[in-house]
Amino acid sequence: MARRNILTKEQPGLYKHCRPVTDFNARLHQLLDDMADTLSTENGVGLAAPQVGVLRRACIVLETNVPEGEEEYLIELVNPEIVESSGEQYGAEGCLSVPGEYGLVRRPMFVKVRAQDRNGEFFEVEGEGLTARCFCHEIDHLDGIVFTSKCERMLTEEELEKGVVEE
Ligand code: NI
């Protein structure tokens, strides 16, 4: 595994629509492994292929809603689509491509995603809270959407320091 460089918001690659993955080959597996390595180095909760310069529909999300004592784990999503969503959450969101900045974004509280795994097998996965937010955020990346274009406003320095955000 190797860490890859993360594109930042100034780079046009981040705003491009990504093409579906059609070959579930060693190259895809290498990409997903490298993305996992990159994400853990950066302590992030999600990463999309275009953030490492690959314009293909693949992303990874860390499932953090696990019972106490159990390990968080990565979910690999290839060609993901949101097939169900409900509820609403409003809160701070950030992105490894927009370091140090956070904005308030409205997202569903619950989403169900249909995707393929690294071998092309279809599966469905559900996410709630932060995981739902993360699914939406990463899938947006595959359409060239960065959260800063969806957020109602960015957080101020003062709010960042306090760590408390009120609607
Ligand atoms: Ni992001």
PDB file of C-alpha atoms and ligand atoms in Angstrom:
ATOM      1  CA  MET A   1       0.000   0.000   0.000  1.00  0.00           C
ATOM      2  CA  ALA A   2       1.093   3.519  -0.607  1.00  0.00           C
ATOM      3  CA  ARG A   3      -0.119   6.887   0.392  1.00  0.00           C
ATOM      4  CA  ARG A   4      -1.317   9.021  -2.529  1.00  0.00           C
ATOM      5  CA  ASN A   5      -1.412  12.787  -2.768  1.00  0.00           C
ATOM      6  CA  ILE A   6      -4.754  14.403  -2.133  1.00  0.00           C
ATOM      7  CA  LEU A   7      -5.965  17.066  -4.558  1.00  0.00           C
ATOM      8  CA  THR A   8      -6.983  20.301  -2.909  1.00  0.00           C
ATOM      9  CA  LYS A   9      -9.884  22.559  -3.774  1.00  0.00           C
ATOM     10  CA  GLU A  10      -7.888  24.665  -6.252  1.00  0.00           C
ATOM     11  CA  GLN A  11      -7.363  21.688  -8.554  1.00  0.00           C
ATOM     12  CA  PRO A  12      -9.858  21.231 -11.430  1.00  0.00           C
ATOM     13  CA  GLY A  13      -9.816  17.412 -11.192  1.00  0.00           C
ATOM     14  CA  LEU A  14     -11.948  17.698  -8.088  1.00  0.00           C
ATOM     15  CA  TYR A  15     -14.871  19.166 -10.040  1.00  0.00           C
ATOM     16  CA  LYS A  16     -15.092  16.575 -12.816  1.00  0.00           C
ATOM     17  CA  HIS A  17     -17.767  13.947 -13.249  1.00  0.00           C
ATOM     18  CA  CYS A  18     -16.287  10.478 -12.739  1.00  0.00           C
ATOM     19  CA  ARG A  19     -16.864   7.525 -15.055  1.00  0.00           C
ATOM     20  CA  PRO A  20     -18.103   4.153 -13.791  1.00  0.00           C
ATOM     21  CA  VAL A  21     -15.605   1.472 -12.893  1.00  0.00           C
ATOM     22  CA  THR A  22     -15.815  -1.297 -15.503  1.00  0.00           C
ATOM     23  CA  ASP A  23     -12.718  -3.387 -14.739  1.00  0.00           C
ATOM     24  CA  PHE A  24     -12.571  -4.994 -11.310  1.00  0.00           C
ATOM     25  CA  ASN A  25      -8.903  -5.773 -11.677  1.00  0.00           C
ATOM     26  CA  ALA A  26      -5.638  -5.521  -9.758  1.00  0.00           C
ATOM     27  CA  ARG A  27      -5.395  -1.857 -10.650  1.00  0.00           C
ATOM     28  CA  LEU A  28      -8.709  -1.127  -8.903  1.00  0.00           C
ATOM     29  CA  HIS A  29      -7.621  -3.161  -5.881  1.00  0.00           C
ATOM     30  CA  GLN A  30      -4.369  -1.209  -5.717  1.00  0.00           C
ATOM     31  CA  LEU A  31      -6.307   2.050  -5.898  1.00  0.00           C
ATOM     32  CA  LEU A  32      -8.632   1.015  -3.053  1.00  0.00           C
ATOM     33  CA  ASP A  33      -5.708  -0.203  -0.931  1.00  0.00           C
ATOM     34  CA  ASP A  34      -3.821   3.034  -1.503  1.00  0.00           C
ATOM     35  CA  MET A  35      -6.937   5.064  -0.676  1.00  0.00           C
ATOM     36  CA  ALA A  36      -7.299   3.158   2.617  1.00  0.00           C
ATOM     37  CA  ASP A  37      -3.665   3.883   3.412  1.00  0.00           C
ATOM     38  CA  THR A  38      -4.103   7.550   2.546  1.00  0.00           C
ATOM     39  CA  LEU A  39      -7.278   7.864   4.618  1.00  0.00           C
ATOM     40  CA  SER A  40      -5.744   6.324   7.718  1.00  0.00           C
ATOM     41  CA  THR A  41      -2.633   8.513   7.403  1.00  0.00           C
ATOM     42  CA  GLU A  42      -4.894  11.566   7.299  1.00  0.00           C
ATOM     43  CA  ASN A  43      -7.246  10.338  10.030  1.00  0.00           C
ATOM     44  CA  GLY A  44     -10.230  10.945   7.777  1.00  0.00           C
ATOM     45  CA  VAL A  45     -13.591   9.189   7.646  1.00  0.00           C
ATOM     46  CA  GLY A  46     -13.989   9.067   3.881  1.00  0.00           C
ATOM     47  CA  LEU A  47     -12.143   9.453   0.613  1.00  0.00           C
ATOM     48  CA  ALA A  48     -13.183   9.381  -3.043  1.00  0.00           C
ATOM     49  CA  ALA A  49     -11.064   8.332  -6.034  1.00  0.00           C
ATOM     50  CA  PRO A  50     -11.133  11.795  -7.680  1.00  0.00           C
ATOM     51  CA  GLN A  51      -9.473  13.180  -4.534  1.00  0.00           C
ATOM     52  CA  VAL A  52      -6.403  11.143  -5.455  1.00  0.00           C
ATOM     53  CA  GLY A  53      -6.666  12.103  -9.112  1.00  0.00           C
ATOM     54  CA  VAL A  54      -8.538   9.056 -10.437  1.00  0.00           C
ATOM     55  CA  LEU A  55     -11.774  10.018 -12.196  1.00  0.00           C
ATOM     56  CA  ARG A  56     -13.618   6.777 -11.495  1.00  0.00           C
ATOM     57  CA  ARG A  57     -16.684   6.051  -9.359  1.00  0.00           C
ATOM     58  CA  ALA A  58     -15.080   4.541  -6.271  1.00  0.00           C
ATOM     59  CA  CYS A  59     -14.906   5.717  -2.682  1.00  0.00           C
ATOM     60  CA  ILE A  60     -14.299   4.459   0.829  1.00  0.00           C
ATOM     61  CA  VAL A  61     -16.132   5.311   4.037  1.00  0.00           C
ATOM     62  CA  LEU A  62     -15.165   4.498   7.605  1.00  0.00           C
ATOM     63  CA  GLU A  63     -18.079   2.965   9.507  1.00  0.00           C
ATOM     64  CA  THR A  64     -17.747   4.582  12.916  1.00  0.00           C
ATOM     65  CA  ASN A  65     -21.118   3.445  14.346  1.00  0.00           C
ATOM     66  CA  VAL A  66     -19.842   0.266  15.916  1.00  0.00           C
ATOM     67  CA  PRO A  67     -20.623  -1.217  19.335  1.00  0.00           C
ATOM     68  CA  GLU A  68     -18.222  -0.252  22.099  1.00  0.00           C
ATOM     69  CA  GLY A  69     -15.081  -2.345  22.014  1.00  0.00           C
ATOM     70  CA  GLU A  70     -15.429  -3.195  18.340  1.00  0.00           C
ATOM     71  CA  GLU A  71     -13.182  -1.871  15.599  1.00  0.00           C
ATOM     72  CA  GLU A  72     -14.326   0.703  13.102  1.00  0.00           C
ATOM     73  CA  TYR A  73     -14.111  -0.668   9.581  1.00  0.00           C
ATOM     74  CA  LEU A  74     -13.860   0.559   6.018  1.00  0.00           C
ATOM     75  CA  ILE A  75     -16.617   0.156   3.469  1.00  0.00           C
ATOM     76  CA  GLU A  76     -15.495   0.135  -0.159  1.00  0.00           C
ATOM     77  CA  LEU A  77     -18.088   1.451  -2.588  1.00  0.00           C
ATOM     78  CA  VAL A  78     -17.643   0.996  -6.318  1.00  0.00           C
ATOM     79  CA  ASN A  79     -20.252   2.601  -8.612  1.00  0.00           C
ATOM     80  CA  PRO A  80     -22.368   3.543  -5.568  1.00  0.00           C
ATOM     81  CA  GLU A  81     -25.897   4.927  -5.753  1.00  0.00           C
ATOM     82  CA  ILE A  82     -28.127   6.170  -2.978  1.00  0.00           C
ATOM     83  CA  VAL A  83     -31.333   4.137  -3.258  1.00  0.00           C
ATOM     84  CA  GLU A  84     -33.125   5.321  -0.115  1.00  0.00           C
ATOM     85  CA  SER A  85     -32.806   8.219   2.268  1.00  0.00           C
ATOM     86  CA  SER A  86     -34.795   9.615   5.150  1.00  0.00           C
ATOM     87  CA  GLY A  87     -34.660  12.099   7.983  1.00  0.00           C
ATOM     88  CA  GLU A  88     -32.419  15.088   8.194  1.00  0.00           C
ATOM     89  CA  GLN A  89     -29.289  16.223   9.978  1.00  0.00           C
ATOM     90  CA  TYR A  90     -27.697  19.624   9.979  1.00  0.00           C
ATOM     91  CA  GLY A  91     -24.118  19.942  11.065  1.00  0.00           C
ATOM     92  CA  ALA A  92     -20.487  20.619  10.405  1.00  0.00           C
ATOM     93  CA  GLU A  93     -18.740  18.878   7.566  1.00  0.00           C
ATOM     94  CA  GLY A  94     -15.164  18.924   6.363  1.00  0.00           C
ATOM     95  CA  CYS A  95     -13.098  17.365   3.608  1.00  0.00           C
ATOM     96  CA  LEU A  96      -9.475  16.268   3.246  1.00  0.00           C
ATOM     97  CA  SER A  97      -9.382  18.339   0.038  1.00  0.00           C
ATOM     98  CA  VAL A  98     -10.409  21.462   1.975  1.00  0.00           C
ATOM     99  CA  PRO A  99      -8.077  21.235   4.977  1.00  0.00           C
ATOM    100  CA  GLY A 100      -8.915  23.204   8.088  1.00  0.00           C
ATOM    101  CA  GLU A 101     -12.283  24.479   6.852  1.00  0.00           C
ATOM    102  CA  TYR A 102     -15.712  23.314   7.917  1.00  0.00           C
ATOM    103  CA  GLY A 103     -19.195  24.222   6.772  1.00  0.00           C
ATOM    104  CA  LEU A 104     -22.773  23.516   7.800  1.00  0.00           C
ATOM    105  CA  VAL A 105     -24.444  21.058   5.465  1.00  0.00           C
ATOM    106  CA  ARG A 106     -27.922  19.529   5.556  1.00  0.00           C
ATOM    107  CA  ARG A 107     -27.916  15.797   4.847  1.00  0.00           C
ATOM    108  CA  PRO A 108     -30.304  12.882   5.345  1.00  0.00           C
ATOM    109  CA  MET A 109     -30.020  11.110   8.713  1.00  0.00           C
ATOM    110  CA  PHE A 110     -30.281   7.704   7.078  1.00  0.00           C
ATOM    111  CA  VAL A 111     -29.271   6.431   3.640  1.00  0.00           C
ATOM    112  CA  LYS A 112     -29.181   3.093   1.911  1.00  0.00           C
ATOM    113  CA  VAL A 113     -26.528   2.676  -0.783  1.00  0.00           C
ATOM    114  CA  ARG A 114     -26.333   0.083  -3.528  1.00  0.00           C
ATOM    115  CA  ALA A 115     -22.823  -0.480  -4.824  1.00  0.00           C
ATOM    116  CA  GLN A 116     -20.369  -3.055  -6.083  1.00  0.00           C
ATOM    117  CA  ASP A 117     -17.469  -4.404  -4.104  1.00  0.00           C
ATOM    118  CA  ARG A 118     -13.894  -4.620  -5.438  1.00  0.00           C
ATOM    119  CA  ASN A 119     -14.774  -7.841  -7.266  1.00  0.00           C
ATOM    120  CA  GLY A 120     -17.885  -6.466  -8.922  1.00  0.00           C
ATOM    121  CA  GLU A 121     -20.433  -8.094  -6.599  1.00  0.00           C
ATOM    122  CA  PHE A 122     -23.478  -5.945  -5.874  1.00  0.00           C
ATOM    123  CA  PHE A 123     -24.462  -5.277  -2.264  1.00  0.00           C
ATOM    124  CA  GLU A 124     -26.477  -2.836  -0.194  1.00  0.00           C
ATOM    125  CA  VAL A 125     -25.314  -1.035   2.899  1.00  0.00           C
ATOM    126  CA  GLU A 126     -27.092   1.300   5.296  1.00  0.00           C
ATOM    127  CA  GLY A 127     -25.645   4.241   7.136  1.00  0.00           C
ATOM    128  CA  GLU A 128     -26.913   6.488   9.884  1.00  0.00           C
ATOM    129  CA  GLY A 129     -25.704   9.796  11.289  1.00  0.00           C
ATOM    130  CA  LEU A 130     -22.060  10.458  10.454  1.00  0.00           C
ATOM    131  CA  THR A 131     -21.921   7.416   8.183  1.00  0.00           C
ATOM    132  CA  ALA A 132     -24.942   8.639   6.194  1.00  0.00           C
ATOM    133  CA  ARG A 133     -23.334  12.081   5.929  1.00  0.00           C
ATOM    134  CA  CYS A 134     -20.139  10.474   4.760  1.00  0.00           C
ATOM    135  CA  PHE A 135     -21.853   8.317   2.112  1.00  0.00           C
ATOM    136  CA  CYS A 136     -23.522  11.446   0.694  1.00  0.00           C
ATOM    137  CA  HIS A 137     -20.317  13.486   0.811  1.00  0.00           C
ATOM    138  CA  GLU A 138     -18.178  10.853  -0.930  1.00  0.00           C
ATOM    139  CA  ILE A 139     -20.789  10.059  -3.588  1.00  0.00           C
ATOM    140  CA  ASP A 140     -21.048  13.809  -4.276  1.00  0.00           C
ATOM    141  CA  HIS A 141     -17.296  13.781  -5.002  1.00  0.00           C
ATOM    142  CA  LEU A 142     -17.945  11.276  -7.814  1.00  0.00           C
ATOM    143  CA  ASP A 143     -20.133  13.902  -9.466  1.00  0.00           C
ATOM    144  CA  GLY A 144     -17.519  16.607  -8.991  1.00  0.00           C
ATOM    145  CA  ILE A 145     -19.364  18.159  -6.065  1.00  0.00           C
ATOM    146  CA  VAL A 146     -17.358  19.478  -3.123  1.00  0.00           C
ATOM    147  CA  PHE A 147     -19.263  20.204   0.119  1.00  0.00           C
ATOM    148  CA  THR A 148     -18.373  23.902  -0.027  1.00  0.00           C
ATOM    149  CA  SER A 149     -20.869  24.290  -2.893  1.00  0.00           C
ATOM    150  CA  LYS A 150     -23.660  22.737  -0.779  1.00  0.00           C
ATOM    151  CA  CYS A 151     -23.011  24.183   2.620  1.00  0.00           C
ATOM    152  CA  GLU A 152     -25.227  26.911   3.957  1.00  0.00           C
ATOM    153  CA  ARG A 153     -22.246  28.695   5.422  1.00  0.00           C
ATOM    154  CA  MET A 154     -18.692  28.035   6.507  1.00  0.00           C
ATOM    155  CA  LEU A 155     -17.858  28.001  10.200  1.00  0.00           C
ATOM    156  CA  THR A 156     -16.010  30.937  11.675  1.00  0.00           C
ATOM    157  CA  GLU A 157     -12.711  30.601  13.527  1.00  0.00           C
ATOM    158  CA  GLU A 158     -14.567  31.298  16.768  1.00  0.00           C
ATOM    159  CA  GLU A 159     -17.083  28.521  16.173  1.00  0.00           C
ATOM    160  CA  LEU A 160     -14.269  26.141  15.287  1.00  0.00           C
ATOM    161  CA  GLU A 161     -12.544  26.937  18.562  1.00  0.00           C
ATOM    162  CA  LYS A 162     -15.720  26.509  20.615  1.00  0.00           C
ATOM    163  CA  GLY A 163     -16.559  23.310  18.784  1.00  0.00           C
ATOM    164  CA  VAL A 164     -20.265  23.958  19.267  1.00  0.00           C
ATOM    165  CA  VAL A 165     -22.576  24.853  16.434  1.00  0.00           C
ATOM    166  CA  GLU A 166     -26.170  25.906  16.847  1.00  0.00           C
ATOM    167  CA  GLU A 167     -28.678  26.014  14.069  1.00  0.00           C
TER     168      GLU A 167
HETATM  169 NI    NI B   1     -14.402  15.239   0.724  1.00  0.00          NI
END
